[in-house]
Coordinates of C-alpha atoms and ligand atoms in Angstrom, one line a residue:
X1490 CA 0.0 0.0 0.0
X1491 CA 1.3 3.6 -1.0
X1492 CA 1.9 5.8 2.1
X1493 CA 1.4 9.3 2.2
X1494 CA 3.8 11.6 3.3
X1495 CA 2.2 12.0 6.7
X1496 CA 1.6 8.1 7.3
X1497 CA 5.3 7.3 6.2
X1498 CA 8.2 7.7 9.4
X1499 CA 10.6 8.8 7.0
X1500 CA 8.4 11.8 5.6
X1501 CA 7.5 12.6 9.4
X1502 CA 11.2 12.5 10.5
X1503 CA 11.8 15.0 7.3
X1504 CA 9.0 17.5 8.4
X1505 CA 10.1 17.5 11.8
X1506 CA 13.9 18.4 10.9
X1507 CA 12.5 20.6 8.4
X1508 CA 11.7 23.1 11.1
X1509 CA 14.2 24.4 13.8
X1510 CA 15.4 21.4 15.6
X1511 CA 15.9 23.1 18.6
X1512 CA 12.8 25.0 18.9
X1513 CA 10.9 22.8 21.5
X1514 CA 13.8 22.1 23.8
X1515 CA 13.8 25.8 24.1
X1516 CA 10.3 26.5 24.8
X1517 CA 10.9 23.3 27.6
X1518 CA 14.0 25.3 29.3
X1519 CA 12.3 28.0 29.8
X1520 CA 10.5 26.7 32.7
X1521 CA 11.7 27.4 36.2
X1522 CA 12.9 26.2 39.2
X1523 CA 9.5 27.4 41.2
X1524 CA 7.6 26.1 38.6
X1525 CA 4.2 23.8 40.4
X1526 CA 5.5 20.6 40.2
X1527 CA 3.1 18.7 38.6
X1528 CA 3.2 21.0 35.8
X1529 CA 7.0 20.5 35.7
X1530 CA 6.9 16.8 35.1
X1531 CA 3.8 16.8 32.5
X1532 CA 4.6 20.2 30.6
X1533 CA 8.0 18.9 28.6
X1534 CA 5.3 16.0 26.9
X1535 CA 2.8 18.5 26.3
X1536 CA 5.1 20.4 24.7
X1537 CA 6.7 18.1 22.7
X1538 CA 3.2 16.4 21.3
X1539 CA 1.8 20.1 20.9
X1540 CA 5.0 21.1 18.8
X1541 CA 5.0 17.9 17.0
X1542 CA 1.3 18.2 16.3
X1543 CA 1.8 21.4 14.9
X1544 CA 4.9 20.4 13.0
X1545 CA 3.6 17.2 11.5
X1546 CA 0.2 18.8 10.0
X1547 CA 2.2 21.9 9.2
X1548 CA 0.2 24.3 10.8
X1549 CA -0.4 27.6 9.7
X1550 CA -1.3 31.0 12.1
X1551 CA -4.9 31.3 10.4
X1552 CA -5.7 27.4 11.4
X1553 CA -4.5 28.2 14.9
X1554 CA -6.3 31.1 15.1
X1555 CA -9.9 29.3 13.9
X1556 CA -8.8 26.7 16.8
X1557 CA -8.2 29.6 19.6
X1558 CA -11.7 31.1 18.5
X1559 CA -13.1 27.4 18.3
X1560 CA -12.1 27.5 22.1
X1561 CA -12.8 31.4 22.4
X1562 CA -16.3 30.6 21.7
X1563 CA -16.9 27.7 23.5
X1564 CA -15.8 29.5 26.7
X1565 CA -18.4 32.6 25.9
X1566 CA -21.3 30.4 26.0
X1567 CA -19.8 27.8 29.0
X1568 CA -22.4 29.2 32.4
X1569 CA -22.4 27.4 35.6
X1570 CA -25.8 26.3 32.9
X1571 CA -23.7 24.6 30.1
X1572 CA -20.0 23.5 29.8
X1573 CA -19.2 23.8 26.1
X1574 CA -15.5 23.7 26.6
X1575 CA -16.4 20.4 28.4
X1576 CA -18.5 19.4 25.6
X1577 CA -15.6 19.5 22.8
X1578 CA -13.7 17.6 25.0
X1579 CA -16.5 15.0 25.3
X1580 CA -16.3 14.7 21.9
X1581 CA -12.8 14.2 21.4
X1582 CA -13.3 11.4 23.6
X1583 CA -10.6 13.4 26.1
X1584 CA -13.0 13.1 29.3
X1585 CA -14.1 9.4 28.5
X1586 CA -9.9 8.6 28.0
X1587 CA -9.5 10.7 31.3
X1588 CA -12.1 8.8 33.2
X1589 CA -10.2 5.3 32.0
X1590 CA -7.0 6.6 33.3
X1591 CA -8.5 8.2 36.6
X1592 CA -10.2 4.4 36.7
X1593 CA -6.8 2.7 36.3
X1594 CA -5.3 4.3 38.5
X1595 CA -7.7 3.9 41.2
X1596 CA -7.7 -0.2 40.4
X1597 CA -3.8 -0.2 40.6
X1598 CA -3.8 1.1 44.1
X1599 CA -6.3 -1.7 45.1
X1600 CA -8.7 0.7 46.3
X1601 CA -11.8 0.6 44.2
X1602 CA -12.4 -3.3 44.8
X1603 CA -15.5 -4.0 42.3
X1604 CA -16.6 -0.3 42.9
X1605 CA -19.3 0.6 40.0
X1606 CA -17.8 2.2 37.1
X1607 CA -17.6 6.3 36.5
X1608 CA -18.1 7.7 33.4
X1609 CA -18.1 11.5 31.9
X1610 CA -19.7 14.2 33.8
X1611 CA -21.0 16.1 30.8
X1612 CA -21.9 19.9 30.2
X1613 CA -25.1 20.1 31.7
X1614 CA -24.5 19.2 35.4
X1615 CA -25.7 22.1 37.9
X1616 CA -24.1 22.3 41.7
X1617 CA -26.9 22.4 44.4
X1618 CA -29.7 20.6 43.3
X1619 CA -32.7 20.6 45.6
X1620 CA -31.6 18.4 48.5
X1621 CA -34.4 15.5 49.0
X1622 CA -35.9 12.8 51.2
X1623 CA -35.8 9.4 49.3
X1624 CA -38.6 8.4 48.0
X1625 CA -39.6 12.4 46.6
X1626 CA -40.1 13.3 43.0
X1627 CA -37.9 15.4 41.1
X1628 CA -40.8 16.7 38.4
X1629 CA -41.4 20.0 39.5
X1630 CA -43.9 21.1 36.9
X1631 CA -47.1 22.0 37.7
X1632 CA -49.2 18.3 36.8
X1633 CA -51.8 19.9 34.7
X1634 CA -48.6 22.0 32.6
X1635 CA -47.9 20.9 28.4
X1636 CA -44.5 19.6 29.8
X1637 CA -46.5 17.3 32.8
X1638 CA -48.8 16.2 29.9
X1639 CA -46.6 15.0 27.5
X1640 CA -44.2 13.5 30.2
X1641 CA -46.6 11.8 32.1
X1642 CA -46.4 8.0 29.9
X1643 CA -42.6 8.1 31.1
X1644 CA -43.0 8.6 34.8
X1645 CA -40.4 6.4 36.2
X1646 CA -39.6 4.9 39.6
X1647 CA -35.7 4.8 40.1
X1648 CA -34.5 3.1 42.9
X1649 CA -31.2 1.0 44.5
X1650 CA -28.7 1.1 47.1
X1651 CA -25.4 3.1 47.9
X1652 CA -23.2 0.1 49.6
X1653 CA -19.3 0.3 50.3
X1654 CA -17.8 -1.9 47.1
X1655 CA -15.0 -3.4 49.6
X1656 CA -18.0 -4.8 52.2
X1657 CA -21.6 -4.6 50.4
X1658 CA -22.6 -2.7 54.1
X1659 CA -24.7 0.0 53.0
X1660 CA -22.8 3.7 52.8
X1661 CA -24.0 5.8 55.7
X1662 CA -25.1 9.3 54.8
X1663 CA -24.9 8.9 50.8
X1664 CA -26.4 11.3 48.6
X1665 CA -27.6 10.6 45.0
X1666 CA -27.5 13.4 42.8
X1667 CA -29.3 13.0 39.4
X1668 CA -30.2 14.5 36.6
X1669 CA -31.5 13.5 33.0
X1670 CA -33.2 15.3 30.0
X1671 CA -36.7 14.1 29.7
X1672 CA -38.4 11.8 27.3
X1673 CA -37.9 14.7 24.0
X1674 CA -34.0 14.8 25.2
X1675 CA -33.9 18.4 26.7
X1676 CA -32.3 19.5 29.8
X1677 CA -34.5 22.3 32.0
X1678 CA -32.0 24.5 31.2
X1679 CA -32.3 23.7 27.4
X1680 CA -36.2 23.7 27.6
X1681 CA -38.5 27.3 28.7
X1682 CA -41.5 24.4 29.1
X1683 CA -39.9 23.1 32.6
X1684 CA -39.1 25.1 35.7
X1685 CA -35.9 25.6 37.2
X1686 CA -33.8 22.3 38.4
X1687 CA -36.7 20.2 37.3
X1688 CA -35.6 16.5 36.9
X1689 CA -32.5 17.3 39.3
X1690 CA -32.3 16.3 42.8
X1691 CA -29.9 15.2 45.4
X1692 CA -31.4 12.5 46.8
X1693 CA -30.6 11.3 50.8
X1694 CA -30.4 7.6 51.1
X1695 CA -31.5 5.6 54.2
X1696 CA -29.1 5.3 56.9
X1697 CA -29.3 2.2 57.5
X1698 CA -30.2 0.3 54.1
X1699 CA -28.4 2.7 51.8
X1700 CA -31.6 2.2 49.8
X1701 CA -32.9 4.9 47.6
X1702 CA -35.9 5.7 45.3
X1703 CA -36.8 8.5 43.2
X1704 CA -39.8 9.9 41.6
X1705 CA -38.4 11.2 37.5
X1706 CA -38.9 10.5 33.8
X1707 CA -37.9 7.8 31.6
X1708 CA -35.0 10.0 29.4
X1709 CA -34.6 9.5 25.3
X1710 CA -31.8 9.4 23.3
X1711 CA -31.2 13.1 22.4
X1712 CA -28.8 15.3 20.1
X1713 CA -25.9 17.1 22.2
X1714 CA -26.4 20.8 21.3
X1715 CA -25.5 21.7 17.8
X1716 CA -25.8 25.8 18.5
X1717 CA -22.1 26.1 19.1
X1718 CA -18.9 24.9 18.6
X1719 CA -18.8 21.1 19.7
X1720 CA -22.1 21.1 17.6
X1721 CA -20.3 22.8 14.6
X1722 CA -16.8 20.3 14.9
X1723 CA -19.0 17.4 14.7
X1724 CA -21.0 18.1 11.7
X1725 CA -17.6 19.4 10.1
X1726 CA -16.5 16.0 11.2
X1727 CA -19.4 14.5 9.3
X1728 CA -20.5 12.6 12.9
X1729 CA -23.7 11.8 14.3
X1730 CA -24.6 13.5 17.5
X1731 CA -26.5 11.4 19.4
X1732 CA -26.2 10.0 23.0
X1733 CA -28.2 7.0 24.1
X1734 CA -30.7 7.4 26.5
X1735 CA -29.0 8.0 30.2
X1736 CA -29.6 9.5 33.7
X1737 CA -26.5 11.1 35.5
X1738 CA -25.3 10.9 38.9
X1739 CA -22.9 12.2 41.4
X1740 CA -23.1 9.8 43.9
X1741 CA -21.4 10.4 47.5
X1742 CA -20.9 9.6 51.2
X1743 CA -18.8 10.9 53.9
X1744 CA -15.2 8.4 54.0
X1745 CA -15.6 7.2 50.1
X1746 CA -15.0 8.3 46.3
X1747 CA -17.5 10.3 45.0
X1748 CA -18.7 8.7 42.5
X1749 CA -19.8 10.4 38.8
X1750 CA -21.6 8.4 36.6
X1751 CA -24.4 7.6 34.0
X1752 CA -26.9 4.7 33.8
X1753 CA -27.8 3.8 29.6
X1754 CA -31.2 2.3 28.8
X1755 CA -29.8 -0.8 27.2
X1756 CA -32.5 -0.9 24.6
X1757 CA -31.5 2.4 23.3
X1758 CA -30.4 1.8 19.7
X1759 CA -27.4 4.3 20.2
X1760 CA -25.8 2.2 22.9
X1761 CA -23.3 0.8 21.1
X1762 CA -22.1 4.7 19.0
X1763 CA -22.4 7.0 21.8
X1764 CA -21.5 10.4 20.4
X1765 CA -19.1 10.5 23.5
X1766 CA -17.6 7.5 23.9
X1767 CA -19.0 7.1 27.5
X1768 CA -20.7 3.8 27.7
X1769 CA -19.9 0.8 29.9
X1770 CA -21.9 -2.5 29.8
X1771 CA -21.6 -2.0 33.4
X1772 CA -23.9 0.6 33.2
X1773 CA -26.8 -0.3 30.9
X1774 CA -30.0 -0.8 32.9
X1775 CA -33.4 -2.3 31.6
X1776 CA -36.6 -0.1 32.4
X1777 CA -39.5 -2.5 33.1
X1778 CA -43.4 -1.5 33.1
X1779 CA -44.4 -0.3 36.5
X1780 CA -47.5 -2.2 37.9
X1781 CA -50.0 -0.6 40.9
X1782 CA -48.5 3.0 41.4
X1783 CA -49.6 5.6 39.4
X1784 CA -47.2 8.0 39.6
X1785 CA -45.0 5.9 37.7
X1786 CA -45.0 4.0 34.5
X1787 CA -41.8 3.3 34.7
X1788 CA -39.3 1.2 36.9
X1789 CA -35.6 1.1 37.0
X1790 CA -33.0 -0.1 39.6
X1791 CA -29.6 0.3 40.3
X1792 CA -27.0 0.0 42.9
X1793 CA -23.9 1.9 43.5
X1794 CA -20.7 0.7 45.0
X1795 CA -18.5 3.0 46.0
X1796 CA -14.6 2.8 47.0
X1797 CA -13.2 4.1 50.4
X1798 CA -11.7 7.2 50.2
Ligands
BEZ506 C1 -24.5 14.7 28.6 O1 -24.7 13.5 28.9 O2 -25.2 15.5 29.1 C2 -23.4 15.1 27.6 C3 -22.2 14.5 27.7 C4 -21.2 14.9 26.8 C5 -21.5 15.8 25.8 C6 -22.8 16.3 25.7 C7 -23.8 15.9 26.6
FE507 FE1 -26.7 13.8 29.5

């Protein structure tokens, strides 16, 4: 097979020397001794892969400057609302690869025993949810609003335990925060039909069980924003932008990891291409038809198990 220049090590070697030789060394010297020392030992690779990056593509000023705007922009429209910096680097699969390393790292200390699994945080998480009894409801619209209507045949019961993963004893004090679009994919803060925080809650689980349950909606798959940059790169990259079906949590309790995750609806037909790359079989969940409570159509259950601090 024929190589192009860029795919052949001979040709890369070439446009590497082509360019000062001793330009990144120099850039790397010029740190100093007070430098923070985790950015000491990581900034000399940065470097180098940033330089090389540049060097092997051969970049020119106007393509860095459309990627400094791409970034510009996305930090203009990122609100304690949206995180569209955090978006693009959802899609360039950066936070799911950062979540495996985190991950690794945690098994090769021995400390996460057969903890569940994390997975990316996403743009649309928002700090201080409505702090809840288990058991409450996390709809906040009024029952007889168009948003209650249309929800109302994906009213879901979510419920499970917080247990250590190293004894299975439940985790005293834990709190589940969740969140999830609703059943047309959109976020509260996407959507001028629901009121503030609605389908966000931080739920308390029991003491003594760990168990916890949850009044929300059976989510959809939905399309991540396409009104900004992570929107724009994907379509430039000819990608889809779908995400499977999910609910997200923050899950904690006082002496372990907090835990961030997602649960997928394991019928979803994205499951297997999510636009993100943040799926684990771990994680997929089946929602079953609720019988004999009619504030839910829905049930779903899951467990978390988190590591020791
Ligand atoms: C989300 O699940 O909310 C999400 C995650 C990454 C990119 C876009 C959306
Ligand atoms: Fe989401």
């Amino acid at each position: 097979m024929a190589l192009s220049g860029k795919e052949d090590g001979g040709a890369d070697r070439a446009a590497k020397t082509k360019y000062d030789p001793e330009f990144t060394d120099k850039v790397i010297a010029a740190t100093g001794p007070k430098a923070l020392p985790r950015l000491k030992e990581i900034m000399p690779s940065l470097l180098r892969h940033l330089h090389d990056f540049a060097r092997d593509v051969d970049l020119t000023v106007a393509e860095l400057f459309a990627g400094i705007e791409l970034i510009n922009e996305a930090g203009r429209m990122s609100t304690d609302k949206r995180n569209e910096t955090g978006m693009l680097c959802d899609i360039l699969g950066l936070e799911s690869l950062a979540d495996e390393i985190s991950s690794k790292l945690l098994s090769d200390s021995g400390s996460s025993g057969t903890a569940t699994p994390s997975t990316v945080l996403g743009p649309f998480y928002r700090a201080n949810a409505p702090l809840l009894p288990s058991g409450s409801s996390i709809v906040y619209a009024a029952p007889d609003s168009p948003w209650s209507v249309q929800a109302a045949p994906w009213l879901t019961h979510l419920s499970g335990r917080v247990v250590s993963a190293s004894t299975g004893e439940p985790a005293a004090g834990a709190v589940v925060d969740v969140w999830m679009a609703d059943a047309r994919g959109l976020y509260e803060q996407q959507d001028a039909g629901q009121p503030e925080m609605n389908l966000r809650g931080r739920v308390r689980a029991d003491e003594a069980t760990g168990r916890y349950a949850v009044y929300c909606v059976r989510p959809s798959a939905y399309q991540v924003p396409r009104d900004g940059p992570g929107g724009r790169l994907l379509e430039l990259l000819d990608r889809h932008p779908y995400r499977p079906a999910h609910m997200h949590f923050v899950v904690t309790a006082p002496g372990f990891r907090a835990l961030t995750t997602q649960v997928f609806d394991r019928d979803d037909e994205h499951v297997r291409d999510d636009t993100v790359f943040a799926v684990k079989d771990e994680l997929l969940v089946k929602f079953e038809p609720r019988e004999g409570d009619d504030r839910a159509r829905w049930t779903v259950e899951y467990d978390f198990a988190l590591s020791e601090a």
